C-alpha atoms as an extended CHARMM CRD file, in Angstrom:
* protein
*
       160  EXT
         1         1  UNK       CA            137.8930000000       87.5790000000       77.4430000000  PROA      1               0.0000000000
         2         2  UNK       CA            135.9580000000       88.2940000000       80.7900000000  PROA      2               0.0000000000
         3         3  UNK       CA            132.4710000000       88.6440000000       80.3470000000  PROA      3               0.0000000000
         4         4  UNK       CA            129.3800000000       90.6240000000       82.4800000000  PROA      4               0.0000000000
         5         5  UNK       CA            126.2400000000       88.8120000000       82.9040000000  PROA      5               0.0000000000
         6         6  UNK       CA            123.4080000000       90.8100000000       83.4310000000  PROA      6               0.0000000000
         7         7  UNK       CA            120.0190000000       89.4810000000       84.6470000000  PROA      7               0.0000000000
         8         8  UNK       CA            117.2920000000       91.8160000000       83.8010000000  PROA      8               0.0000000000
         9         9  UNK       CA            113.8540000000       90.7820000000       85.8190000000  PROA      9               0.0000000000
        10        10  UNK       CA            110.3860000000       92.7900000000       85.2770000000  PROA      10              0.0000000000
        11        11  UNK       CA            107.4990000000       91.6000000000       87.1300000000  PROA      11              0.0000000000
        12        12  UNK       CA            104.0390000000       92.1650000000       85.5340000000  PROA      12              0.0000000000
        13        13  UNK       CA            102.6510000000       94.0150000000       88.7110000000  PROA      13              0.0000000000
        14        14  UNK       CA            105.7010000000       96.5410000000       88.8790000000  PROA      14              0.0000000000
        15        15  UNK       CA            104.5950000000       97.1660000000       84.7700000000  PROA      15              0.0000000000
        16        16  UNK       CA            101.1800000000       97.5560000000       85.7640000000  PROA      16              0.0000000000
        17        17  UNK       CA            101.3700000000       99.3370000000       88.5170000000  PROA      17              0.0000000000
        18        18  UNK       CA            103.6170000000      101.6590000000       86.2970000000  PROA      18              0.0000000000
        19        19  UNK       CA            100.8980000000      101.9720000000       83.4460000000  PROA      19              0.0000000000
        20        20  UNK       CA             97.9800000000      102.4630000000       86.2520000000  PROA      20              0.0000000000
        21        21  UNK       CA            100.3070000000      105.8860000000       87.4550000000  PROA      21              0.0000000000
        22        22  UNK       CA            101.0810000000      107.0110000000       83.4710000000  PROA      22              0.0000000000
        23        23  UNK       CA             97.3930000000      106.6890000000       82.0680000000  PROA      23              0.0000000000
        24        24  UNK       CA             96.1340000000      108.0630000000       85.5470000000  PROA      24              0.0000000000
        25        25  UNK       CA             98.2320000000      111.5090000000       84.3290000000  PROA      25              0.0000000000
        26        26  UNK       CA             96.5020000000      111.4290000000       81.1630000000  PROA      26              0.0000000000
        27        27  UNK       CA             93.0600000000      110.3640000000       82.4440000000  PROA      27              0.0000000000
        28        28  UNK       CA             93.3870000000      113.8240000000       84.6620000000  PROA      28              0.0000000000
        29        29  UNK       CA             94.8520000000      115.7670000000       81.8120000000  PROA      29              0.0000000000
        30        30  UNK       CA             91.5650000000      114.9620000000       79.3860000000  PROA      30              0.0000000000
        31        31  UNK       CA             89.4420000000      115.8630000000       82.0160000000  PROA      31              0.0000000000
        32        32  UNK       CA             87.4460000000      119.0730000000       81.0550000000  PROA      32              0.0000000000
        33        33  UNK       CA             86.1230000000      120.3520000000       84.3730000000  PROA      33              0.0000000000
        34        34  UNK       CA             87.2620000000      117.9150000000       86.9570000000  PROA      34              0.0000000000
        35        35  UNK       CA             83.7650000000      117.0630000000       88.2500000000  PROA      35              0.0000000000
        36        36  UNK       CA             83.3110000000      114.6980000000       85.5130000000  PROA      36              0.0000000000
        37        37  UNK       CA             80.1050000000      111.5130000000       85.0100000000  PROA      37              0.0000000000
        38        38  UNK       CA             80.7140000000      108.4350000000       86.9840000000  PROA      38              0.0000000000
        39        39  UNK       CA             82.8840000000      106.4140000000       85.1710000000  PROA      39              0.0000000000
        40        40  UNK       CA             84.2180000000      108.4840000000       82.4110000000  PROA      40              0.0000000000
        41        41  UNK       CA             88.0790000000      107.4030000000       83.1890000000  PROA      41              0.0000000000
        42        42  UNK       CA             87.5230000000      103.9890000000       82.4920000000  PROA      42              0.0000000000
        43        43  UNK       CA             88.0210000000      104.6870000000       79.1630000000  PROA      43              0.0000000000
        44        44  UNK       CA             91.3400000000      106.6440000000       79.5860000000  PROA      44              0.0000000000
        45        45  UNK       CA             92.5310000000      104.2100000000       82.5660000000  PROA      45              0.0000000000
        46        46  UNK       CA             94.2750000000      101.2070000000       82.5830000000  PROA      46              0.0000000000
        47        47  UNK       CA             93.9180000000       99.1580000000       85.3560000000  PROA      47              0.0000000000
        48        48  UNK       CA             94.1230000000       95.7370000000       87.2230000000  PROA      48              0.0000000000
        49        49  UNK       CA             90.5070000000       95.0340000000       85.1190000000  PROA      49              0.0000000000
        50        50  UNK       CA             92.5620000000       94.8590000000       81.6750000000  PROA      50              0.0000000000
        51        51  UNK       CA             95.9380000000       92.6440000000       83.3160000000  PROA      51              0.0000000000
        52        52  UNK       CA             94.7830000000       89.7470000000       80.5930000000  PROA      52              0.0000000000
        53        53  UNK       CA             94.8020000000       92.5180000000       77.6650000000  PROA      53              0.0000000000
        54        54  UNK       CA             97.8170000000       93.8740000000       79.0960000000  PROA      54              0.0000000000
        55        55  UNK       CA             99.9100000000       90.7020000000       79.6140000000  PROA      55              0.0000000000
        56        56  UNK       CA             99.4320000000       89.8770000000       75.9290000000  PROA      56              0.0000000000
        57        57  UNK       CA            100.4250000000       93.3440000000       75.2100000000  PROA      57              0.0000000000
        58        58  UNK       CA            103.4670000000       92.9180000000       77.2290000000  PROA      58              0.0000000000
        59        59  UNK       CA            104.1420000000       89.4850000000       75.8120000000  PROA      59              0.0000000000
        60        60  UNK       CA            104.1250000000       91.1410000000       72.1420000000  PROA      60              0.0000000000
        61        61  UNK       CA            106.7320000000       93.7540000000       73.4880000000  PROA      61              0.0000000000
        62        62  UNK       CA            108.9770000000       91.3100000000       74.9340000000  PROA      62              0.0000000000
        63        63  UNK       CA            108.8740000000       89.6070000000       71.2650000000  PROA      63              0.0000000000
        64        64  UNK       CA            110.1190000000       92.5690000000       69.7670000000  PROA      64              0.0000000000
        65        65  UNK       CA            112.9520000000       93.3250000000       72.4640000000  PROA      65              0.0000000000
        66        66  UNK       CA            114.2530000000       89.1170000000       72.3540000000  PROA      66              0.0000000000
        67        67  UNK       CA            114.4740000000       90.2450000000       68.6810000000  PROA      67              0.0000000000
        68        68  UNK       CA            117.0150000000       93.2740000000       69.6480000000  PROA      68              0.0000000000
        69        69  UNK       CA            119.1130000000       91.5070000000       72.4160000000  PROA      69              0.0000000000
        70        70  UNK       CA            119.0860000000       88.1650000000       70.9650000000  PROA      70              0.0000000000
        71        71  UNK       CA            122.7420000000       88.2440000000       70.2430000000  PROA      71              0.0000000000
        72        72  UNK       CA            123.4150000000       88.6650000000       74.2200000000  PROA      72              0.0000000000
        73        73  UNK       CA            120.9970000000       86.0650000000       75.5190000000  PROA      73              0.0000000000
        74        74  UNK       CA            122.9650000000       83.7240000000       77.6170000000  PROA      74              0.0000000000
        75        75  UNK       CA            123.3030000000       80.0370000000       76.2270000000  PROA      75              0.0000000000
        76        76  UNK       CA            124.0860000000       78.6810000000       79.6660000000  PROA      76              0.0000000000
        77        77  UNK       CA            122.1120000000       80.3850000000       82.2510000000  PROA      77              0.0000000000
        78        78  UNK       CA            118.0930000000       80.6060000000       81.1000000000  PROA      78              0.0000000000
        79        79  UNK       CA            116.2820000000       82.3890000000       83.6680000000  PROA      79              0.0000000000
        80        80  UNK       CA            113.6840000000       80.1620000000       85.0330000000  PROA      80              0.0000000000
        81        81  UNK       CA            109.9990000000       80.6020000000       83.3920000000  PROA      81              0.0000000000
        82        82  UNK       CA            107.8180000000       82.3400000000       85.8710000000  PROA      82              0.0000000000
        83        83  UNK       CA            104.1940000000       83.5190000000       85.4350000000  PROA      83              0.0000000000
        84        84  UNK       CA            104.3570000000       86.9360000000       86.0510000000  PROA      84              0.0000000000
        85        85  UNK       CA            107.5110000000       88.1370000000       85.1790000000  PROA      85              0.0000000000
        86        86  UNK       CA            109.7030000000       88.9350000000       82.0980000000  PROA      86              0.0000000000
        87        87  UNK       CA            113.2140000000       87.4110000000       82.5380000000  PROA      87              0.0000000000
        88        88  UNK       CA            116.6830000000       88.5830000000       80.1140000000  PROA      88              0.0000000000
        89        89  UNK       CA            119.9640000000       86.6350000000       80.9120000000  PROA      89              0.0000000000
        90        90  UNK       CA            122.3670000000       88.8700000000       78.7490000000  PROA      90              0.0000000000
        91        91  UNK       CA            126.1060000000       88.0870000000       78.3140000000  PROA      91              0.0000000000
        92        92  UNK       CA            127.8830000000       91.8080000000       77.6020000000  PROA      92              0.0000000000
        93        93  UNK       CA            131.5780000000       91.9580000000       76.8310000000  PROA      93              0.0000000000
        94        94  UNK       CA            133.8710000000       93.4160000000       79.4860000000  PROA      94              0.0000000000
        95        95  UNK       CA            134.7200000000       96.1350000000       77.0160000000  PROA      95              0.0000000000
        96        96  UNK       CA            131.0770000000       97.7290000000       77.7400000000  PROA      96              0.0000000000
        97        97  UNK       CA            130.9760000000      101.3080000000       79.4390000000  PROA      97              0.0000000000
        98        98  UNK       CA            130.3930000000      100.8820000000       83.2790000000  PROA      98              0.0000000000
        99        99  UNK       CA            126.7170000000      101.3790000000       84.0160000000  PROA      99              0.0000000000
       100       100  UNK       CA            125.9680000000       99.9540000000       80.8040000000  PROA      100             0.0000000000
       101       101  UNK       CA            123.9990000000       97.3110000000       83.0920000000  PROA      101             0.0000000000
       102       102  UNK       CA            121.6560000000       99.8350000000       84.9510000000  PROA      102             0.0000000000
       103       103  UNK       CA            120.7840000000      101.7350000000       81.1310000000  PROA      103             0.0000000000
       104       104  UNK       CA            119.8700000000       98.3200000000       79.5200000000  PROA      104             0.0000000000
       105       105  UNK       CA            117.4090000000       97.4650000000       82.9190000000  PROA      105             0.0000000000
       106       106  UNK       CA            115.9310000000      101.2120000000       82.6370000000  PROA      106             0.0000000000
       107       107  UNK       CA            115.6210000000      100.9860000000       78.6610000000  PROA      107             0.0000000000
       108       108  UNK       CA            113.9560000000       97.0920000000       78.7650000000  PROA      108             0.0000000000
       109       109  UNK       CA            111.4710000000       98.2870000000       81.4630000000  PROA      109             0.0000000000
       110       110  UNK       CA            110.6250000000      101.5080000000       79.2550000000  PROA      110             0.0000000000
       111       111  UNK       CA            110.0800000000       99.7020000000       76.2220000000  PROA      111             0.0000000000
       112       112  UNK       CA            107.6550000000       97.3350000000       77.6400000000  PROA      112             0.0000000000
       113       113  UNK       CA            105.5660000000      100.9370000000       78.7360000000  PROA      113             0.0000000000
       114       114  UNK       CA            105.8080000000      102.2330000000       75.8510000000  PROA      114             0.0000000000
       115       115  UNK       CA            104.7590000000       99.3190000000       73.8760000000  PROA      115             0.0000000000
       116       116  UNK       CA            101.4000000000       98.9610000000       75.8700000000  PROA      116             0.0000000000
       117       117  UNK       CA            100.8720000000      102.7540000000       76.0100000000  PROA      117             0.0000000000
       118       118  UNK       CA            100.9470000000      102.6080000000       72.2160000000  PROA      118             0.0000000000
       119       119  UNK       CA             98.9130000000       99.6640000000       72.3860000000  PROA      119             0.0000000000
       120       120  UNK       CA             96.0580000000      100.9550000000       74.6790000000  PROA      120             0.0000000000
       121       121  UNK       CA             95.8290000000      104.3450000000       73.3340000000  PROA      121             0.0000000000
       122       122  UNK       CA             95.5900000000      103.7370000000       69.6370000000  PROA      122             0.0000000000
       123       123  UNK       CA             91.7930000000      103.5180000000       69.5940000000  PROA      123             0.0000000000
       124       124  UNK       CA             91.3240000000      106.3650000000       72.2440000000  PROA      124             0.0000000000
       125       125  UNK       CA             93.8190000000      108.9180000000       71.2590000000  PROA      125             0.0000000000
       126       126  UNK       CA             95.8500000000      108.2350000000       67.9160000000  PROA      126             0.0000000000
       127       127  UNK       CA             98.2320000000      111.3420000000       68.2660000000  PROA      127             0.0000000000
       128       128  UNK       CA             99.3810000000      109.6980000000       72.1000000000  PROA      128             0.0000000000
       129       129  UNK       CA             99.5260000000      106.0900000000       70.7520000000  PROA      129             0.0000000000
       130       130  UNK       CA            102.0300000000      107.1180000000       67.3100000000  PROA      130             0.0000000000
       131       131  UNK       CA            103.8840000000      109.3160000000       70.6200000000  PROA      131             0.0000000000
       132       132  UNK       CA            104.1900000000      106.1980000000       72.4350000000  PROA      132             0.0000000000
       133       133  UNK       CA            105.2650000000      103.9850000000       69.3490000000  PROA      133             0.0000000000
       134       134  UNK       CA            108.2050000000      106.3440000000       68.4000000000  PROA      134             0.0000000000
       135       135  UNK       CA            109.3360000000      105.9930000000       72.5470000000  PROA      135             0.0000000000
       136       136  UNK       CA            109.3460000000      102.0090000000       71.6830000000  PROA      136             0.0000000000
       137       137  UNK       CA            110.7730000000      102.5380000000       68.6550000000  PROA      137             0.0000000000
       138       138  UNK       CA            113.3710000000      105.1100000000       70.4050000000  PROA      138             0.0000000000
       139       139  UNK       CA            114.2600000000      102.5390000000       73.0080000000  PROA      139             0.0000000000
       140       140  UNK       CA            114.8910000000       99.6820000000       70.9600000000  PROA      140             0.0000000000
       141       141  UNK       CA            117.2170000000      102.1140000000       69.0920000000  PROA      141             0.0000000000
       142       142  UNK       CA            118.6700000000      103.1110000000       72.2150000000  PROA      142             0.0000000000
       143       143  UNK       CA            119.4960000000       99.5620000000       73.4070000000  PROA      143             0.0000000000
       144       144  UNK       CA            121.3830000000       99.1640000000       70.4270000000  PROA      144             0.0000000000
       145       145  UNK       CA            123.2130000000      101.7910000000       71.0080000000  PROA      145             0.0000000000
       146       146  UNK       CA            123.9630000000      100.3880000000       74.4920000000  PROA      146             0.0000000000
       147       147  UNK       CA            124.7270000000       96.7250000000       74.1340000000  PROA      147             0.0000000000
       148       148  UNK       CA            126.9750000000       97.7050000000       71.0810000000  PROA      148             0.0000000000
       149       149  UNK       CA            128.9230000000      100.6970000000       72.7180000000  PROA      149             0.0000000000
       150       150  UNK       CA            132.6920000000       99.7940000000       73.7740000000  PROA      150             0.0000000000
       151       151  UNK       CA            135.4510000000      100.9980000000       75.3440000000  PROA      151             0.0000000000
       152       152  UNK       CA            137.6070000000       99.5670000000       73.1050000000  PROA      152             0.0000000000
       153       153  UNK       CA            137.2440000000       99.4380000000       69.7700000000  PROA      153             0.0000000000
       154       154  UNK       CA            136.1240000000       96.1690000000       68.1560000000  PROA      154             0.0000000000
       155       155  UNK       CA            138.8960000000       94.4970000000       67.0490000000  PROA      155             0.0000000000
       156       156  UNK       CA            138.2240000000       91.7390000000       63.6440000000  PROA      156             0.0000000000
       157       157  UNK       CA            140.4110000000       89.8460000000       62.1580000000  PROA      157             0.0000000000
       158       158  UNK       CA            141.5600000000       90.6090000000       58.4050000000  PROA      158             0.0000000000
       159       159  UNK       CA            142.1010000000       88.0870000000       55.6060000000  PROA      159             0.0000000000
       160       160  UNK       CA            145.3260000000       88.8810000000       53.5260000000  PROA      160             0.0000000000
């Protein structure tokens, strides 16, 4: 049985640069008049200032997704550990839809966002942060879906 090995790499400045553009939108959203007081984003923006906050953030998000694609980690190849970066080795069966590859990158690189949008807004704005936990919780769900979706039906073998 041939299998595809995909190697999913997210570097901690591509997140954060991500989060800086996403809270930015909602920073200018909240904004009543648009000549606001110096320094009223800070509370609404996440930035380079909070990267310790955030990587422990991220860290707890990559928990939860090792918990989801455990099953496809690769025994054999372990991505070397890097500092600043988030590294998945998953085995898929050949029986996977094609593109299967590209949704799993997209979906890991989502949840991570969504996980530290939850985080970071659940003090400032509770109604965004349960938004942002039901995304997580929708992407996990969705890479399920994914990694378990076949071409082929799943074929087990019966006792008589």
């Amino acid at each position: 049985m041939k299998k595809i090995c995909v190697h999913v790499v997210i570097g901690v400045d591509e997140l954060m640069q991500e989060l800086l553009k996403r809270t930015s939108y909602m920073a200018v959203s909240l904004s009543s008049d648009g000549a606001a007081t110096e320094g009223w984003s800070d509370r609404w923006i996440l930035t380079g200032d909070e990267l310790l906050w955030a990587r422990d953030r991220m860290q707890e998000a990559c928990d939860r997704i090792n918990g989801v694609v455990s099953a496809y980690l690769s025994e054999t190849c372990v991505p070397p550990v890097q500092e600043d970066t988030f590294s998945f080795v998953l085995v898929l069966p050949d029986e996977v839809f094609p593109g299967t590859d590209g949704v799993v990158k997209r979906t890991i690189r989502e949840a991570f966002i969504s996980y530290v949008l939850f985080c970071w807004y659940i003090d400032r704005i509770p109604d965004k942060a349960s938004y942002q936990l039901s995304q997580f919780e929708e992407n996990l769900s969705l890479l399920r879906v994914r990694l378990n979706r076949r071409r082929v039906p799943i074929r087990r073998p019966v006792r008589s």
